[in-house]
């Protein structure tokens, strides 16, 4: 009798700690799940809140169909931001930098317009020359960085200044305007199309982003880029052609910057100085902001898309409220700091 009683007491006593341990594990698991959710999707939550606030403050204009078509997806603002941020994702995922793409936008656009207007060259020669200049700059940067071992920050910073000087020499430091009615094919690159009344550059940008996502997430090249960014020496020992892949990244950035130069000059029917300078900070902000969503601490094309849209919504929303450009620039700077800090924190946790 006493034995049965003691046995029952032991069973009850041993069951209590097991139950408490189970509850502790469940609580810890739930905390981890909540933390993981906000790490992956916290930016999307903030994005949704920002959209709701702007919509409440300006319900008759913000995110209406006309507003989306003619303001949010404006080819002269949203398209360069999205495409250049997408291009940057390639090099940043490998741990490199490129500061020259803003000047590359101006130089390629100037090349195309100057050849058509000043030298009366056919449009296809002008466009191929602009893309060729971009490819040459990308190969030059990539060779010095990948094969010579120079710092990507220093080389592309020199490119930022040097390419601007070449543009100034090429255009005699003056704006060039395409005459009205001349080069209709070139100017039509920035015109509207039938579907949803959006302009061609928007669809070109969507196509580029889709191709970039496939390359980064579905091909061997993309996996190599992430491996290089994770540990360059380990990637080299694993047989990955590190130098060639890094070279490819800089060529991609320069080519896409050249394409943006063509599209921007088509949109304004000419070239003005410092055409691409305004997109340097915004593109970096979009990519670093994107590293705080989906795959915290890792640059990715889906994250970059969210970052670009977030920045554009912030800018458009503040403009609709008639906030000055000074405060808009301050907001972009704060967002860039936030994106960098969050991505670095996530990298340290990994």
mmCIF file of C-alpha atoms in Angstrom:
data_model
loop_
_atom_site.group_PDB
_atom_site.id
_atom_site.type_symbol
_atom_site.label_atom_id
_atom_site.label_comp_id
_atom_site.label_asym_id
_atom_site.label_seq_id
_atom_site.Cartn_x
_atom_site.Cartn_y
_atom_site.Cartn_z
ATOM 1 C CA UNK A 1 0.000 0.000 0.000
ATOM 2 C CA UNK A 2 2.746 2.322 0.989
ATOM 3 C CA UNK A 3 4.722 1.280 -2.049
ATOM 4 C CA UNK A 4 1.819 2.152 -4.354
ATOM 5 C CA UNK A 5 1.417 5.500 -2.655
ATOM 6 C CA UNK A 6 5.064 6.361 -2.951
ATOM 7 C CA UNK A 7 5.117 5.294 -6.559
ATOM 8 C CA UNK A 8 2.157 7.492 -7.353
ATOM 9 C CA UNK A 9 3.773 10.381 -5.551
ATOM 10 C CA UNK A 10 6.999 9.913 -7.483
ATOM 11 C CA UNK A 11 5.083 9.831 -10.765
ATOM 12 C CA UNK A 12 3.245 13.018 -9.949
ATOM 13 C CA UNK A 13 6.419 14.684 -8.799
ATOM 14 C CA UNK A 14 8.356 13.684 -11.899
ATOM 15 C CA UNK A 15 5.527 14.830 -14.195
ATOM 16 C CA UNK A 16 5.569 18.417 -12.886
ATOM 17 C CA UNK A 17 9.077 19.343 -14.076
ATOM 18 C CA UNK A 18 8.399 17.814 -17.518
ATOM 19 C CA UNK A 19 5.271 19.906 -17.883
ATOM 20 C CA UNK A 20 7.090 23.069 -16.800
ATOM 21 C CA UNK A 21 9.945 22.373 -19.209
ATOM 22 C CA UNK A 22 7.489 21.849 -22.044
ATOM 23 C CA UNK A 23 5.824 25.180 -21.309
ATOM 24 C CA UNK A 24 9.209 26.911 -21.208
ATOM 25 C CA UNK A 25 10.180 25.458 -24.581
ATOM 26 C CA UNK A 26 6.813 26.444 -26.083
ATOM 27 C CA UNK A 27 7.149 30.014 -24.780
ATOM 28 C CA UNK A 28 10.687 30.273 -26.081
ATOM 29 C CA UNK A 29 9.617 28.888 -29.453
ATOM 30 C CA UNK A 30 6.778 31.372 -29.720
ATOM 31 C CA UNK A 31 9.146 34.238 -28.895
ATOM 32 C CA UNK A 32 11.554 33.055 -31.584
ATOM 33 C CA UNK A 33 8.731 32.770 -34.114
ATOM 34 C CA UNK A 34 7.500 36.291 -33.350
ATOM 35 C CA UNK A 35 11.025 37.673 -33.558
ATOM 36 C CA UNK A 36 11.669 35.828 -36.818
ATOM 37 C CA UNK A 37 8.404 37.140 -38.275
ATOM 38 C CA UNK A 38 9.248 40.770 -37.524
ATOM 39 C CA UNK A 39 12.817 40.263 -38.711
ATOM 40 C CA UNK A 40 11.534 39.038 -42.070
ATOM 41 C CA UNK A 41 8.370 41.069 -42.516
ATOM 42 C CA UNK A 42 8.640 44.006 -40.105
ATOM 43 C CA UNK A 43 9.500 46.390 -42.939
ATOM 44 C CA UNK A 44 6.386 45.285 -44.830
ATOM 45 C CA UNK A 45 4.303 46.060 -41.735
ATOM 46 C CA UNK A 46 5.862 49.523 -41.527
ATOM 47 C CA UNK A 47 5.325 49.939 -45.286
ATOM 48 C CA UNK A 48 1.626 49.120 -44.924
ATOM 49 C CA UNK A 49 1.264 51.557 -42.017
ATOM 50 C CA UNK A 50 2.936 54.338 -44.036
ATOM 51 C CA UNK A 51 0.617 53.698 -46.999
ATOM 52 C CA UNK A 52 -2.457 53.810 -44.737
ATOM 53 C CA UNK A 53 -1.304 57.081 -43.144
ATOM 54 C CA UNK A 54 -0.637 58.802 -46.476
ATOM 55 C CA UNK A 55 -3.939 57.537 -47.857
ATOM 56 C CA UNK A 56 -5.793 58.879 -44.830
ATOM 57 C CA UNK A 57 -4.090 62.272 -45.129
ATOM 58 C CA UNK A 58 -4.716 62.589 -48.883
ATOM 59 C CA UNK A 59 -7.518 60.152 -49.820
ATOM 60 C CA UNK A 60 -8.586 61.873 -53.054
ATOM 61 C CA UNK A 61 -5.165 61.710 -54.725
ATOM 62 C CA UNK A 62 -2.763 59.265 -53.079
ATOM 63 C CA UNK A 63 -2.593 55.857 -54.826
ATOM 64 C CA UNK A 64 -5.516 56.533 -57.136
ATOM 65 C CA UNK A 65 -5.094 55.053 -60.623
ATOM 66 C CA UNK A 66 -4.022 58.373 -62.115
ATOM 67 C CA UNK A 67 -1.614 58.943 -59.221
ATOM 68 C CA UNK A 68 0.017 55.525 -59.640
ATOM 69 C CA UNK A 69 0.341 55.888 -63.424
ATOM 70 C CA UNK A 70 1.596 59.460 -63.593
ATOM 71 C CA UNK A 71 3.361 60.017 -60.263
ATOM 72 C CA UNK A 72 4.338 56.840 -58.413
ATOM 73 C CA UNK A 73 5.596 54.998 -61.526
ATOM 74 C CA UNK A 74 7.018 58.125 -63.159
ATOM 75 C CA UNK A 75 9.697 56.931 -65.636
ATOM 76 C CA UNK A 76 12.090 59.745 -64.777
ATOM 77 C CA UNK A 77 12.066 58.830 -61.066
ATOM 78 C CA UNK A 78 10.825 55.321 -60.290
ATOM 79 C CA UNK A 79 12.363 53.491 -63.251
ATOM 80 C CA UNK A 80 15.962 54.694 -62.641
ATOM 81 C CA UNK A 81 15.609 53.993 -58.926
ATOM 82 C CA UNK A 82 14.332 50.447 -59.447
ATOM 83 C CA UNK A 83 16.763 49.466 -62.228
ATOM 84 C CA UNK A 84 19.868 50.997 -60.626
ATOM 85 C CA UNK A 85 19.030 49.473 -57.234
ATOM 86 C CA UNK A 86 18.565 46.117 -58.958
ATOM 87 C CA UNK A 87 21.974 46.491 -60.615
ATOM 88 C CA UNK A 88 23.600 47.365 -57.287
ATOM 89 C CA UNK A 89 22.177 44.207 -55.738
ATOM 90 C CA UNK A 90 24.542 42.147 -57.882
ATOM 91 C CA UNK A 91 27.746 43.802 -56.649
ATOM 92 C CA UNK A 92 26.634 44.353 -53.061
ATOM 93 C CA UNK A 93 25.706 40.678 -52.731
ATOM 94 C CA UNK A 94 29.399 39.934 -53.442
ATOM 95 C CA UNK A 95 30.631 42.441 -50.877
ATOM 96 C CA UNK A 96 31.669 45.061 -53.456
ATOM 97 C CA UNK A 97 30.636 48.672 -54.068
ATOM 98 C CA UNK A 98 29.990 50.751 -57.175
ATOM 99 C CA UNK A 99 29.828 54.523 -56.856
ATOM 100 C CA UNK A 100 30.318 55.310 -60.546
ATOM 101 C CA UNK A 101 26.912 54.335 -61.932
ATOM 102 C CA UNK A 102 25.423 57.835 -61.520
ATOM 103 C CA UNK A 103 28.128 59.324 -63.739
ATOM 104 C CA UNK A 104 27.730 56.350 -66.109
ATOM 105 C CA UNK A 105 24.063 57.306 -66.583
ATOM 106 C CA UNK A 106 25.092 60.800 -67.657
ATOM 107 C CA UNK A 107 27.961 59.723 -69.895
ATOM 108 C CA UNK A 108 25.973 57.078 -71.773
ATOM 109 C CA UNK A 109 23.027 59.407 -72.295
ATOM 110 C CA UNK A 110 25.362 62.131 -73.495
ATOM 111 C CA UNK A 111 27.065 59.701 -75.868
ATOM 112 C CA UNK A 112 23.801 58.701 -77.515
ATOM 113 C CA UNK A 113 22.392 62.223 -77.821
ATOM 114 C CA UNK A 114 25.665 63.821 -78.988
ATOM 115 C CA UNK A 115 26.149 61.209 -81.711
ATOM 116 C CA UNK A 116 22.608 61.751 -83.021
ATOM 117 C CA UNK A 117 22.512 65.556 -82.780
ATOM 118 C CA UNK A 118 26.111 66.744 -83.192
ATOM 119 C CA UNK A 119 27.401 64.001 -85.495
ATOM 120 C CA UNK A 120 24.145 63.002 -87.259
ATOM 121 C CA UNK A 121 24.618 59.298 -86.614
ATOM 122 C CA UNK A 122 21.719 56.808 -86.932
ATOM 123 C CA UNK A 123 19.849 56.045 -83.739
ATOM 124 C CA UNK A 124 20.983 52.432 -83.610
ATOM 125 C CA UNK A 125 24.647 53.424 -83.792
ATOM 126 C CA UNK A 126 24.112 55.994 -81.044
ATOM 127 C CA UNK A 127 22.398 53.482 -78.755
ATOM 128 C CA UNK A 128 24.974 50.739 -79.381
ATOM 129 C CA UNK A 129 27.768 53.232 -78.716
ATOM 130 C CA UNK A 130 26.168 54.251 -75.419
ATOM 131 C CA UNK A 131 25.845 50.625 -74.324
ATOM 132 C CA UNK A 132 29.383 49.950 -75.571
ATOM 133 C CA UNK A 133 30.748 52.749 -73.414
ATOM 134 C CA UNK A 134 28.955 51.213 -70.448
ATOM 135 C CA UNK A 135 30.368 47.759 -71.162
ATOM 136 C CA UNK A 136 33.883 49.194 -71.481
ATOM 137 C CA UNK A 137 33.627 51.040 -68.171
ATOM 138 C CA UNK A 138 32.243 47.943 -66.452
ATOM 139 C CA UNK A 139 35.104 45.811 -67.835
ATOM 140 C CA UNK A 140 37.672 48.407 -66.775
ATOM 141 C CA UNK A 141 36.311 48.681 -63.221
ATOM 142 C CA UNK A 142 35.813 44.953 -62.916
ATOM 143 C CA UNK A 143 39.307 44.117 -64.176
ATOM 144 C CA UNK A 144 41.049 46.450 -61.728
ATOM 145 C CA UNK A 145 38.930 45.214 -58.826
ATOM 146 C CA UNK A 146 38.748 41.494 -59.626
ATOM 147 C CA UNK A 147 42.129 40.756 -61.196
ATOM 148 C CA UNK A 148 44.421 43.521 -59.920
ATOM 149 C CA UNK A 149 42.916 43.513 -56.424
ATOM 150 C CA UNK A 150 42.101 47.213 -56.174
ATOM 151 C CA UNK A 151 39.451 48.463 -53.768
ATOM 152 C CA UNK A 152 35.998 48.643 -55.367
ATOM 153 C CA UNK A 153 35.242 51.731 -53.277
ATOM 154 C CA UNK A 154 38.334 53.622 -54.476
ATOM 155 C CA UNK A 155 38.113 52.574 -58.147
ATOM 156 C CA UNK A 156 34.433 53.408 -58.555
ATOM 157 C CA UNK A 157 34.815 56.643 -56.580
ATOM 158 C CA UNK A 158 37.485 57.633 -59.104
ATOM 159 C CA UNK A 159 35.052 56.602 -61.845
ATOM 160 C CA UNK A 160 32.356 58.814 -60.373
ATOM 161 C CA UNK A 161 34.605 61.855 -60.847
ATOM 162 C CA UNK A 162 36.415 60.783 -64.010
ATOM 163 C CA UNK A 163 33.325 59.803 -66.007
ATOM 164 C CA UNK A 164 31.714 63.117 -65.132
ATOM 165 C CA UNK A 165 34.737 64.914 -66.536
ATOM 166 C CA UNK A 166 34.582 62.880 -69.767
ATOM 167 C CA UNK A 167 30.898 63.767 -70.122
ATOM 168 C CA UNK A 168 31.700 67.457 -69.700
ATOM 169 C CA UNK A 169 34.377 67.283 -72.394
ATOM 170 C CA UNK A 170 32.131 65.289 -74.729
ATOM 171 C CA UNK A 171 29.242 67.759 -74.450
ATOM 172 C CA UNK A 172 31.406 70.906 -74.090
ATOM 173 C CA UNK A 173 29.776 71.235 -70.664
ATOM 174 C CA UNK A 174 26.439 72.157 -72.250
ATOM 175 C CA UNK A 175 22.991 70.608 -72.442
ATOM 176 C CA UNK A 176 22.014 69.124 -75.829
ATOM 177 C CA UNK A 177 18.419 69.015 -77.064
ATOM 178 C CA UNK A 178 17.045 66.672 -79.724
ATOM 179 C CA UNK A 179 15.128 68.845 -82.247
ATOM 180 C CA UNK A 180 11.366 68.441 -82.294
ATOM 181 C CA UNK A 181 10.362 65.719 -84.721
ATOM 182 C CA UNK A 182 13.887 64.322 -84.989
ATOM 183 C CA UNK A 183 14.794 60.782 -83.920
ATOM 184 C CA UNK A 184 11.175 59.622 -83.353
ATOM 185 C CA UNK A 185 12.226 56.055 -82.537
ATOM 186 C CA UNK A 186 14.534 57.249 -79.756
ATOM 187 C CA UNK A 187 12.017 59.650 -78.233
ATOM 188 C CA UNK A 188 9.247 57.032 -78.458
ATOM 189 C CA UNK A 189 11.201 54.809 -76.068
ATOM 190 C CA UNK A 190 9.768 56.903 -73.222
ATOM 191 C CA UNK A 191 6.199 57.181 -74.568
ATOM 192 C CA UNK A 192 3.034 55.538 -73.258
ATOM 193 C CA UNK A 193 1.803 52.178 -74.505
ATOM 194 C CA UNK A 194 -1.715 50.803 -74.715
ATOM 195 C CA UNK A 195 -1.686 48.588 -71.617
ATOM 196 C CA UNK A 196 -2.835 50.464 -68.492
ATOM 197 C CA UNK A 197 -1.548 53.741 -69.937
ATOM 198 C CA UNK A 198 1.954 53.182 -68.533
ATOM 199 C CA UNK A 199 5.089 54.246 -70.341
ATOM 200 C CA UNK A 200 7.494 51.823 -71.949
ATOM 201 C CA UNK A 201 10.345 52.378 -69.455
ATOM 202 C CA UNK A 202 8.127 51.019 -66.669
ATOM 203 C CA UNK A 203 7.648 47.718 -68.500
ATOM 204 C CA UNK A 204 11.340 47.631 -69.408
ATOM 205 C CA UNK A 205 12.159 48.050 -65.718
ATOM 206 C CA UNK A 206 9.767 45.245 -64.725
ATOM 207 C CA UNK A 207 11.395 42.974 -67.314
ATOM 208 C CA UNK A 208 14.895 43.771 -66.016
ATOM 209 C CA UNK A 209 13.863 43.081 -62.424
ATOM 210 C CA UNK A 210 12.290 39.753 -63.397
ATOM 211 C CA UNK A 211 15.459 38.714 -65.264
ATOM 212 C CA UNK A 212 17.627 39.795 -62.325
ATOM 213 C CA UNK A 213 15.516 37.755 -59.905
ATOM 214 C CA UNK A 214 15.881 34.667 -62.094
ATOM 215 C CA UNK A 215 19.661 35.140 -62.317
ATOM 216 C CA UNK A 216 20.150 35.723 -58.596
ATOM 217 C CA UNK A 217 17.771 33.098 -57.262
ATOM 218 C CA UNK A 218 17.532 30.444 -59.957
ATOM 219 C CA UNK A 219 20.937 30.189 -61.640
ATOM 220 C CA UNK A 220 24.424 29.032 -60.771
ATOM 221 C CA UNK A 221 25.760 32.564 -61.295
ATOM 222 C CA UNK A 222 23.499 33.928 -58.582
ATOM 223 C CA UNK A 223 24.518 31.188 -56.158
ATOM 224 C CA UNK A 224 28.167 31.945 -56.905
ATOM 225 C CA UNK A 225 27.600 35.645 -56.158
ATOM 226 C CA UNK A 226 26.071 34.879 -52.778
ATOM 227 C CA UNK A 227 28.908 32.448 -52.024
ATOM 228 C CA UNK A 228 31.501 35.119 -52.859
ATOM 229 C CA UNK A 229 29.737 37.600 -50.611
ATOM 230 C CA UNK A 230 29.620 35.063 -47.790
ATOM 231 C CA UNK A 231 33.312 34.103 -47.914
ATOM 232 C CA UNK A 232 35.461 34.961 -50.909
ATOM 233 C CA UNK A 233 38.334 32.666 -50.011
ATOM 234 C CA UNK A 234 36.052 29.707 -49.330
ATOM 235 C CA UNK A 235 34.325 30.336 -52.677
ATOM 236 C CA UNK A 236 37.695 30.340 -54.438
ATOM 237 C CA UNK A 237 38.741 27.097 -52.752
ATOM 238 C CA UNK A 238 35.406 25.571 -53.793
ATOM 239 C CA UNK A 239 36.328 26.144 -57.439
ATOM 240 C CA UNK A 240 34.119 29.183 -58.080
ATOM 241 C CA UNK A 241 35.634 31.553 -60.694
ATOM 242 C CA UNK A 242 35.577 34.482 -58.279
ATOM 243 C CA UNK A 243 37.344 37.021 -60.507
ATOM 244 C CA UNK A 244 35.099 36.380 -63.529
ATOM 245 C CA UNK A 245 31.896 36.538 -61.465
ATOM 246 C CA UNK A 246 32.931 39.805 -59.815
ATOM 247 C CA UNK A 247 33.864 41.212 -63.224
ATOM 248 C CA UNK A 248 30.415 40.243 -64.507
ATOM 249 C CA UNK A 249 28.762 42.112 -61.631
ATOM 250 C CA UNK A 250 30.445 45.405 -62.546
ATOM 251 C CA UNK A 251 29.606 44.955 -66.230
ATOM 252 C CA UNK A 252 25.932 44.420 -65.314
ATOM 253 C CA UNK A 253 25.870 47.636 -63.265
ATOM 254 C CA UNK A 254 27.485 49.692 -66.023
ATOM 255 C CA UNK A 255 25.239 48.288 -68.764
ATOM 256 C CA UNK A 256 22.048 48.912 -66.791
ATOM 257 C CA UNK A 257 23.250 52.413 -65.942
ATOM 258 C CA UNK A 258 23.819 53.005 -69.670
ATOM 259 C CA UNK A 259 20.317 51.782 -70.444
ATOM 260 C CA UNK A 260 18.912 54.209 -67.869
ATOM 261 C CA UNK A 261 20.914 56.996 -69.494
ATOM 262 C CA UNK A 262 19.265 56.180 -72.831
ATOM 263 C CA UNK A 263 15.761 56.035 -71.343
ATOM 264 C CA UNK A 264 16.160 59.274 -69.384
ATOM 265 C CA UNK A 265 17.483 61.225 -72.362
ATOM 266 C CA UNK A 266 14.682 59.813 -74.499
ATOM 267 C CA UNK A 267 12.179 61.050 -71.924
ATOM 268 C CA UNK A 268 13.503 64.610 -71.861
ATOM 269 C CA UNK A 269 14.527 64.636 -75.576
ATOM 270 C CA UNK A 270 18.084 65.580 -74.788
ATOM 271 C CA UNK A 271 20.859 65.553 -72.222
ATOM 272 C CA UNK A 272 21.410 67.783 -69.237
ATOM 273 C CA UNK A 273 24.461 67.722 -67.015
ATOM 274 C CA UNK A 274 24.601 65.590 -63.877
ATOM 275 C CA UNK A 275 21.641 63.554 -65.088
ATOM 276 C CA UNK A 276 22.280 60.515 -62.900
ATOM 277 C CA UNK A 277 23.635 62.108 -59.728
ATOM 278 C CA UNK A 278 20.282 62.193 -57.965
ATOM 279 C CA UNK A 279 19.945 58.394 -57.967
ATOM 280 C CA UNK A 280 23.151 57.456 -56.131
ATOM 281 C CA UNK A 281 21.861 57.796 -52.570
ATOM 282 C CA UNK A 282 18.368 56.533 -53.400
ATOM 283 C CA UNK A 283 19.618 53.350 -55.077
ATOM 284 C CA UNK A 284 21.844 52.455 -52.138
ATOM 285 C CA UNK A 285 19.049 53.247 -49.686
ATOM 286 C CA UNK A 286 16.673 50.941 -51.565
ATOM 287 C CA UNK A 287 19.123 48.012 -51.586
ATOM 288 C CA UNK A 288 20.121 48.331 -47.931
ATOM 289 C CA UNK A 289 16.503 48.778 -46.931
ATOM 290 C CA UNK A 290 15.672 45.646 -48.894
ATOM 291 C CA UNK A 291 18.282 43.723 -46.871
ATOM 292 C CA UNK A 292 16.014 44.202 -43.848
ATOM 293 C CA UNK A 293 13.144 42.170 -45.311
ATOM 294 C CA UNK A 294 12.507 38.557 -46.437
ATOM 295 C CA UNK A 295 16.129 37.450 -45.870
ATOM 296 C CA UNK A 296 17.389 39.711 -43.073
ATOM 297 C CA UNK A 297 21.021 40.645 -43.577
ATOM 298 C CA UNK A 298 21.153 39.433 -47.191
ATOM 299 C CA UNK A 299 20.754 41.501 -50.340
ATOM 300 C CA UNK A 300 18.067 40.126 -52.646
ATOM 301 C CA UNK A 301 16.028 41.239 -55.643
ATOM 302 C CA UNK A 302 12.619 40.883 -53.877
ATOM 303 C CA UNK A 303 13.961 42.939 -50.982
ATOM 304 C CA UNK A 304 15.315 45.577 -53.349
ATOM 305 C CA UNK A 305 11.895 45.881 -54.999
ATOM 306 C CA UNK A 306 10.288 46.503 -51.608
ATOM 307 C CA UNK A 307 13.001 49.015 -50.711
ATOM 308 C CA UNK A 308 12.554 50.939 -53.969
ATOM 309 C CA UNK A 309 8.771 51.010 -53.616
ATOM 310 C CA UNK A 310 9.052 52.087 -49.973
ATOM 311 C CA UNK A 311 11.362 54.991 -50.855
ATOM 312 C CA UNK A 312 9.179 56.056 -53.758
ATOM 313 C CA UNK A 313 6.007 55.967 -51.637
ATOM 314 C CA UNK A 314 7.712 58.048 -48.934
ATOM 315 C CA UNK A 315 8.841 60.625 -51.507
ATOM 316 C CA UNK A 316 5.505 60.790 -53.320
ATOM 317 C CA UNK A 317 3.528 60.879 -50.079
ATOM 318 C CA UNK A 318 5.565 63.744 -48.651
ATOM 319 C CA UNK A 319 5.347 65.649 -51.928
ATOM 320 C CA UNK A 320 1.567 65.251 -51.978
ATOM 321 C CA UNK A 321 1.502 66.820 -48.520
ATOM 322 C CA UNK A 322 3.616 69.698 -49.894
ATOM 323 C CA UNK A 323 6.589 68.862 -47.683
ATOM 324 C CA UNK A 324 9.784 70.575 -48.846
ATOM 325 C CA UNK A 325 12.535 68.675 -50.629
ATOM 326 C CA UNK A 326 14.857 69.355 -47.711
ATOM 327 C CA UNK A 327 12.739 67.204 -45.397
ATOM 328 C CA UNK A 328 12.344 64.549 -48.087
ATOM 329 C CA UNK A 329 16.140 64.286 -48.359
ATOM 330 C CA UNK A 330 16.419 64.093 -44.581
ATOM 331 C CA UNK A 331 13.863 61.276 -44.562
ATOM 332 C CA UNK A 332 15.839 59.388 -47.233
ATOM 333 C CA UNK A 333 19.028 59.775 -45.209
ATOM 334 C CA UNK A 334 17.347 58.424 -42.086
ATOM 335 C CA UNK A 335 15.929 55.494 -44.070
ATOM 336 C CA UNK A 336 19.402 54.694 -45.447
ATOM 337 C CA UNK A 337 20.877 54.687 -41.938
ATOM 338 C CA UNK A 338 18.044 52.443 -40.756
ATOM 339 C CA UNK A 339 18.560 50.000 -43.614
ATOM 340 C CA UNK A 340 22.328 49.786 -43.071
ATOM 341 C CA UNK A 341 21.987 49.308 -39.311
ATOM 342 C CA UNK A 342 19.332 46.610 -39.600
ATOM 343 C CA UNK A 343 21.234 44.685 -42.274
ATOM 344 C CA UNK A 344 24.453 44.815 -40.216
ATOM 345 C CA UNK A 345 22.666 43.667 -37.058
ATOM 346 C CA UNK A 346 21.151 40.737 -38.928
ATOM 347 C CA UNK A 347 24.539 39.798 -40.392
ATOM 348 C CA UNK A 348 26.106 39.738 -36.912
ATOM 349 C CA UNK A 349 23.326 37.505 -35.603
ATOM 350 C CA UNK A 350 23.995 35.051 -38.430
#
